[in-house]
Coordinates of N, CA and C and ligand atoms in Angstrom, one line a residue:
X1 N 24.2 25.6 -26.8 CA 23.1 26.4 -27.3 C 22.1 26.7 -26.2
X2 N 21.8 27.8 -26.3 CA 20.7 28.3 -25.2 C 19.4 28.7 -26.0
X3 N 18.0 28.4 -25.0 CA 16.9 28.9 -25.9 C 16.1 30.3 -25.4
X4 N 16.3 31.1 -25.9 CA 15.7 32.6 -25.3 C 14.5 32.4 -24.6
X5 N 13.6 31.4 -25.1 CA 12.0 31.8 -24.4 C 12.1 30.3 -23.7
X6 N 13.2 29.7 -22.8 CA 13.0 28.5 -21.9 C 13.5 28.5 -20.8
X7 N 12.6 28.8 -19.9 CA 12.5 28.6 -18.5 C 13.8 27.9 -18.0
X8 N 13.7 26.7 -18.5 CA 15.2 25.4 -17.5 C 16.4 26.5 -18.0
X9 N 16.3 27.0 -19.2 CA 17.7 27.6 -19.6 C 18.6 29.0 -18.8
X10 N 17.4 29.6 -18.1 CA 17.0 30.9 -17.4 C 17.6 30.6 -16.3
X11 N 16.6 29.5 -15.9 CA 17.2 28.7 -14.5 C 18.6 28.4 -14.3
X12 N 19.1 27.8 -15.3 CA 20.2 27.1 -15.2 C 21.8 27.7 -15.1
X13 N 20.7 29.1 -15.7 CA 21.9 30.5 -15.9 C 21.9 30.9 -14.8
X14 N 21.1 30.9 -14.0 CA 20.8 31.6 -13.0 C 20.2 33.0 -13.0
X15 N 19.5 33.1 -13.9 CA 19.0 34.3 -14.7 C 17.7 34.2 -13.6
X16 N 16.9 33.1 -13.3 CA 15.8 33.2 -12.3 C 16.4 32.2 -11.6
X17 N 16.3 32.6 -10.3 CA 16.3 32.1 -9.1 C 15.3 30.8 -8.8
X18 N 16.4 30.0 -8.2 CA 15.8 28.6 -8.2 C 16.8 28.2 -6.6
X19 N 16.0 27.2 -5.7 CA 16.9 26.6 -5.0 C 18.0 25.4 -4.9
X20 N 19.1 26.2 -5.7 CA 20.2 25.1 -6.0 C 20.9 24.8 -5.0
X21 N 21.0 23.3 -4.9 CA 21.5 22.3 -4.6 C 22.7 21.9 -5.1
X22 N 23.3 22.1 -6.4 CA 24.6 21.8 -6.7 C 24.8 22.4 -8.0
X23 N 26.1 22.8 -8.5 CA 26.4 23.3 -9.7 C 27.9 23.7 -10.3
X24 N 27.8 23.0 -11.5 CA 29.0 22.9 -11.9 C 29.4 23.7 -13.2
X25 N 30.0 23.3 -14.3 CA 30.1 24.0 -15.0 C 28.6 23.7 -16.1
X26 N 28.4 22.3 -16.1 CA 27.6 21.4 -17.1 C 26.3 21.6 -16.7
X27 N 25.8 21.3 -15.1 CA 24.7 21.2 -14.6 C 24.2 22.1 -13.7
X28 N 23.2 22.2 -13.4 CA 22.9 23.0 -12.1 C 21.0 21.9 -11.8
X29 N 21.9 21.8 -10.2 CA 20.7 21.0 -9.9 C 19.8 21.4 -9.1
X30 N 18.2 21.8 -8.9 CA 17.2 22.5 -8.3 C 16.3 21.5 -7.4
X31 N 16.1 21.9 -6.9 CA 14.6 21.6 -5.8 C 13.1 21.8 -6.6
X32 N 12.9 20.9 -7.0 CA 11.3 21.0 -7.9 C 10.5 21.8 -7.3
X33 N 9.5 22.7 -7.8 CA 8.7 23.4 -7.3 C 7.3 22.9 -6.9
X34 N 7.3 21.7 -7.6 CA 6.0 21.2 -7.5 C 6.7 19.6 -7.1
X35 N 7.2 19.5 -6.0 CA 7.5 17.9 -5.4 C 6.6 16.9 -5.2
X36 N 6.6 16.2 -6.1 CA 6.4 14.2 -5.4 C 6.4 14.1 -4.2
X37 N 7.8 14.5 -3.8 CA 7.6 14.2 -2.3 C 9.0 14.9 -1.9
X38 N 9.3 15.1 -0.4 CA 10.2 15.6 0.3 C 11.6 15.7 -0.3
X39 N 12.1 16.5 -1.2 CA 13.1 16.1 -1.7 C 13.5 15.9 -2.9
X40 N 12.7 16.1 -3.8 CA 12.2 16.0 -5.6 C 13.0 17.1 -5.6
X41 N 14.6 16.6 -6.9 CA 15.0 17.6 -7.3 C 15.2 17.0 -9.4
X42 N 15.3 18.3 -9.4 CA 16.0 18.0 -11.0 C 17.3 18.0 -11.4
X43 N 17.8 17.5 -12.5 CA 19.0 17.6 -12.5 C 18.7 18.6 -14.5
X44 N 19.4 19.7 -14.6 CA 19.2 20.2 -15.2 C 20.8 20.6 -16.3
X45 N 20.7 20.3 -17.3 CA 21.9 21.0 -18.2 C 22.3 22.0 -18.6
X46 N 23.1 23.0 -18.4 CA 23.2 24.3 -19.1 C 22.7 24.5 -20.3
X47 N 23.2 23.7 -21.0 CA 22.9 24.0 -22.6 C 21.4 23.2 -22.7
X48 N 20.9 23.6 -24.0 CA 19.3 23.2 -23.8 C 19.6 22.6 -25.0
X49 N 18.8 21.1 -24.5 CA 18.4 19.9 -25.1 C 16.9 20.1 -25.0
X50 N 16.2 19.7 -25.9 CA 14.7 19.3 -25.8 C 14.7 18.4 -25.1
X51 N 15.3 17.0 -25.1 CA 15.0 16.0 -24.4 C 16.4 14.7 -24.5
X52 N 16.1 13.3 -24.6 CA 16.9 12.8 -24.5 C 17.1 12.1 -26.3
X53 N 16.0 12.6 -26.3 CA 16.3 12.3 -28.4 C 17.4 13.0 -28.5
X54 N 17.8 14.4 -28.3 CA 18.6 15.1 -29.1 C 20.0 15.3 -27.6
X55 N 19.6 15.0 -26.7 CA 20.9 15.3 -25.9 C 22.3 14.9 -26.5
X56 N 23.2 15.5 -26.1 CA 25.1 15.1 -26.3 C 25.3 13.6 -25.6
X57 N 25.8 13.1 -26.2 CA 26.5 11.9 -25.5 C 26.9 12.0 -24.2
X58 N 28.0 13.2 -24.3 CA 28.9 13.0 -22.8 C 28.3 13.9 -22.0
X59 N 27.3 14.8 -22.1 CA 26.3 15.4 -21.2 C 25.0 14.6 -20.8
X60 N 24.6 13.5 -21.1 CA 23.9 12.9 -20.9 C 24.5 11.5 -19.8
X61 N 26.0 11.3 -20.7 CA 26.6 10.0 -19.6 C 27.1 10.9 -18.1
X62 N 27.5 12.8 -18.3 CA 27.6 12.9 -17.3 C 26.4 13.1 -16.1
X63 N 25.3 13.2 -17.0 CA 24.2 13.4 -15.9 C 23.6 12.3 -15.1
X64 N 24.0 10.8 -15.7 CA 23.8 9.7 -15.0 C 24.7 9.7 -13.7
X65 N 25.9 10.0 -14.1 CA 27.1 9.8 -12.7 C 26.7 10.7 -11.9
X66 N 26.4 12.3 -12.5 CA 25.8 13.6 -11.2 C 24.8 12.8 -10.2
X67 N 23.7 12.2 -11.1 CA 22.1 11.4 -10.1 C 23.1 10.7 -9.3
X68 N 23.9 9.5 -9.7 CA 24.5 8.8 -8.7 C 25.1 9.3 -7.4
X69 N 25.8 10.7 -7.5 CA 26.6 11.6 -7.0 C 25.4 11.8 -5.3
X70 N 24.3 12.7 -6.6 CA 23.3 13.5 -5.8 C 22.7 12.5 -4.6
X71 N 22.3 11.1 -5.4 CA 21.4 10.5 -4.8 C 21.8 9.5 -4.0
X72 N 23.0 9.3 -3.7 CA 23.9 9.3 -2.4 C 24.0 9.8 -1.7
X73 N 24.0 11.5 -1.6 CA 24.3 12.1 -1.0 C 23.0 12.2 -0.4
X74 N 22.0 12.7 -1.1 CA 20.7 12.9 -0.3 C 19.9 12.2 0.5
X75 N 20.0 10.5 -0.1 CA 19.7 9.6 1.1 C 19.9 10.1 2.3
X76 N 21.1 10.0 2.3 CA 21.6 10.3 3.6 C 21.3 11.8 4.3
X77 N 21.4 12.8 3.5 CA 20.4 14.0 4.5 C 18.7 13.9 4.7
X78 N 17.8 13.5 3.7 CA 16.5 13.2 3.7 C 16.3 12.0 4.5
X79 N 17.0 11.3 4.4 CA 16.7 9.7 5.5 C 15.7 8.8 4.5
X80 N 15.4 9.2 3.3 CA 14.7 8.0 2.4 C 14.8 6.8 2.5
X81 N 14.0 6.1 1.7 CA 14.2 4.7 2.0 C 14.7 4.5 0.6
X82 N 14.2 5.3 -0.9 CA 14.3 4.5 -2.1 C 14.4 5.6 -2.7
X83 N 14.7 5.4 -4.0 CA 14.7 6.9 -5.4 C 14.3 6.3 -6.5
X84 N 13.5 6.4 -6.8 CA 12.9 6.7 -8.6 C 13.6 8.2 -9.5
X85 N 14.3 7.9 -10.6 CA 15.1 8.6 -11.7 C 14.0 8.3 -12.4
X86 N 13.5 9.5 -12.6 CA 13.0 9.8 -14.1 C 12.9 10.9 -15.1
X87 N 12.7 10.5 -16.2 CA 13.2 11.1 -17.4 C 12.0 11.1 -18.4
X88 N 11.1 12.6 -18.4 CA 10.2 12.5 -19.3 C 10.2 12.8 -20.8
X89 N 10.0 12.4 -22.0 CA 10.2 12.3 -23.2 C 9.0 13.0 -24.1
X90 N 9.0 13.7 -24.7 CA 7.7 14.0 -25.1 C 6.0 14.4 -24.0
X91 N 5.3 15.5 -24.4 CA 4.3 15.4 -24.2 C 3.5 14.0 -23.5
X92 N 3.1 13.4 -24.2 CA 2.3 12.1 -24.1 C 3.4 11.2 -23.0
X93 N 4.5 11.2 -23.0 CA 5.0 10.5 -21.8 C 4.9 11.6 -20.2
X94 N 4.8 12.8 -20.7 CA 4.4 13.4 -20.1 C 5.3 14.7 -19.3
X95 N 5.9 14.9 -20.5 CA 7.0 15.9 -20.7 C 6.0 17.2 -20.3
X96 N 6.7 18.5 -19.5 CA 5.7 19.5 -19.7 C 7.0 20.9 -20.0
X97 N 8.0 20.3 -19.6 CA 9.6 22.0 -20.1 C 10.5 20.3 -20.3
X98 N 10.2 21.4 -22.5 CA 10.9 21.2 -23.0 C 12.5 21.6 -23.2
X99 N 12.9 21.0 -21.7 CA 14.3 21.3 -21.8 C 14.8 20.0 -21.3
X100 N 16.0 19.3 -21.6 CA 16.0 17.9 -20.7 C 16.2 17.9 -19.1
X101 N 15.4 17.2 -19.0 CA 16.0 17.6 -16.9 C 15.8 16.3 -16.9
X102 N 16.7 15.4 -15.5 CA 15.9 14.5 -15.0 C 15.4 14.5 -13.7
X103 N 14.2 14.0 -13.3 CA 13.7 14.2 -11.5 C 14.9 12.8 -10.5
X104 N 15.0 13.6 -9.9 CA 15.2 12.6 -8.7 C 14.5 12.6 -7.7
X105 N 13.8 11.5 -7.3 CA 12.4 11.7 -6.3 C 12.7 10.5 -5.4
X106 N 12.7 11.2 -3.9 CA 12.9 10.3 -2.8 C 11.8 9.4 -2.4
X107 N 11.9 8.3 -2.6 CA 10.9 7.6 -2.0 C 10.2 7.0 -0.1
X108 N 9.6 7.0 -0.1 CA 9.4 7.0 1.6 C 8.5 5.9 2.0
X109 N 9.0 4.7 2.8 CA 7.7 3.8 2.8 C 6.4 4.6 3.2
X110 N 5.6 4.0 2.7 CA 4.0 4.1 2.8 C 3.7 5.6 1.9
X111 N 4.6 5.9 1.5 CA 4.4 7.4 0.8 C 3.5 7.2 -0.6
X112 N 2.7 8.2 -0.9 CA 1.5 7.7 -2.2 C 1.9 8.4 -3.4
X113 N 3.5 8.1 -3.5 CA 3.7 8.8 -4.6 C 3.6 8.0 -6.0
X114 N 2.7 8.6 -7.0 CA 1.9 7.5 -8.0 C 2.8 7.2 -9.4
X115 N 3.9 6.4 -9.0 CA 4.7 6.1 -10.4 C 4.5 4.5 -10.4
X116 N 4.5 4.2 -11.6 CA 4.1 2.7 -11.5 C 2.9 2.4 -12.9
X117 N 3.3 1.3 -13.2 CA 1.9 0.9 -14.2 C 1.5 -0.3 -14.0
X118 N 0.5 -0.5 -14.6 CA -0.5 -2.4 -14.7 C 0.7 -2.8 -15.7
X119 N 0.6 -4.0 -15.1 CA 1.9 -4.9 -15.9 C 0.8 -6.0 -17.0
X120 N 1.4 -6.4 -18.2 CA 0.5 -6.8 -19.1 C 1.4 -7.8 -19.7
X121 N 1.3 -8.4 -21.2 CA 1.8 -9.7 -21.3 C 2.7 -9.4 -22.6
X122 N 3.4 -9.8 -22.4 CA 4.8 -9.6 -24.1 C 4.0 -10.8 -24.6
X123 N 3.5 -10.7 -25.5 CA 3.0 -12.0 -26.1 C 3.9 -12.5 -27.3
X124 N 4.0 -13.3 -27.7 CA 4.9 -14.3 -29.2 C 4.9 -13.0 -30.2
X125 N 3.8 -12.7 -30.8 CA 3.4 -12.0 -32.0 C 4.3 -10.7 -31.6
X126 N 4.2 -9.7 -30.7 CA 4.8 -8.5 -30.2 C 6.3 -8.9 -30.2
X127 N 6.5 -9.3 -29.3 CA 8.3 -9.8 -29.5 C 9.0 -10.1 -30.6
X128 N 8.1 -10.8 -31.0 CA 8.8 -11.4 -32.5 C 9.0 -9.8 -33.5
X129 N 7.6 -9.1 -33.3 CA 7.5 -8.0 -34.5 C 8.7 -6.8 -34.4
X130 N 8.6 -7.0 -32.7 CA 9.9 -5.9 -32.4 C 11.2 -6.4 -32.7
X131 N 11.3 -7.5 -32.5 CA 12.9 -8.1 -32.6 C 13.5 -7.7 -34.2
X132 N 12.3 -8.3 -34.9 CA 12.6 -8.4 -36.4 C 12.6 -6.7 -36.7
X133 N 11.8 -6.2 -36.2 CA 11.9 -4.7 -36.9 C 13.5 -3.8 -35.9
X134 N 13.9 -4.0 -35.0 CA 15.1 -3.8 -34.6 C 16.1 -4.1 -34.9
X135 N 16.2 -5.4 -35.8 CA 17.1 -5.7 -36.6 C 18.2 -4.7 -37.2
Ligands
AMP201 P1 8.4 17.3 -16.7 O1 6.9 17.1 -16.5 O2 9.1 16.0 -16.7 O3 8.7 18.1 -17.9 O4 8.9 18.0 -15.4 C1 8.9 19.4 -15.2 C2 9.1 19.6 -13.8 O5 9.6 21.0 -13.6 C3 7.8 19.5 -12.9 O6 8.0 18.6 -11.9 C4 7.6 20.9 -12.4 O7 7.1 20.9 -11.1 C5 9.0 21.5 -12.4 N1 9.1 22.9 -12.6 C6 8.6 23.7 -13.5 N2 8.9 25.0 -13.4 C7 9.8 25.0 -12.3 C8 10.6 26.0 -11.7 N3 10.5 27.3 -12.1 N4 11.4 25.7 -10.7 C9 11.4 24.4 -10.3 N5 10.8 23.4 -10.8 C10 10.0 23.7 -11.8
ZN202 ZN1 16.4 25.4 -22.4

């Protein structure tokens, strides 16, 4: 399924021009416009998913092996030291194109790229409430 009024879908067609990096029949992978850092690309699906709530199974397991693929490969042309894969979900996690992509972002010692949170305490009461309600 494709969505008339979404940008990743456009992209992915190739309908707007994007600097691709790789592409297959499933994926087509771009150079972020607005990079983290030296080398921030996305990994984008033809077909349009909102996110990873509604993605396909085997479009989603293949897009884990593509990052593996990619971010092998790009080590080694960028000279990174590290990669952060992320994958934003909604708004509030801080989703902004509602299409699924994931970022691949090279990491670089001393580089100030701001992913990360304050780490805080699993306490008895929380654990317990999640376990039982996962049930
Ligand atoms: P997210 O906030 O996880 O939804 O990520 C969306 C990403 O898409 C951001 O990192 C944007 O910089 C990037 N982006 C938006 N429009 C374009 C575009 N036309 N070409 C390349 N990257 C884009
Ligand atoms: Zn789309």
């Amino acid at each position: 399924m494709k969505d008339k009024d979404c940008i990743f879908c456009k992209i992915a067609a190739g309908e707007i021009p994007s600097a691709t990096l790789y592409e297959d029949d499933d994926f087509r992978v771009i150079l972020d416009l607005g990079p983290a850092s030296k080398g921030h690309a996305l990994i984008i699906p033809k077909e349009h998913y909102r996110n990873l709530y509604d993605i396909d199974d085997e479009v989603a397991a293949k897009a884990i092996v593509l990052a593996k693929k990619m971010v092998n490969k790009m080590k080694d042309v960028l000279g990174c030291d590290g990669y952060n894969i992320v994958q934003n979900n909604e708004e509030t996690a801080g989703q902004t194109v509602f299409h699924f992509h994931m970022h691949m972002i090279p990491r670089y010692k001393g580089d100030n790229v701001g992913l990360g949170w304050h780490t805080g305490e699993l306490t008895d009461e929380v654990k317990n409430e999640i376990l039982e309600k996962m049930k």
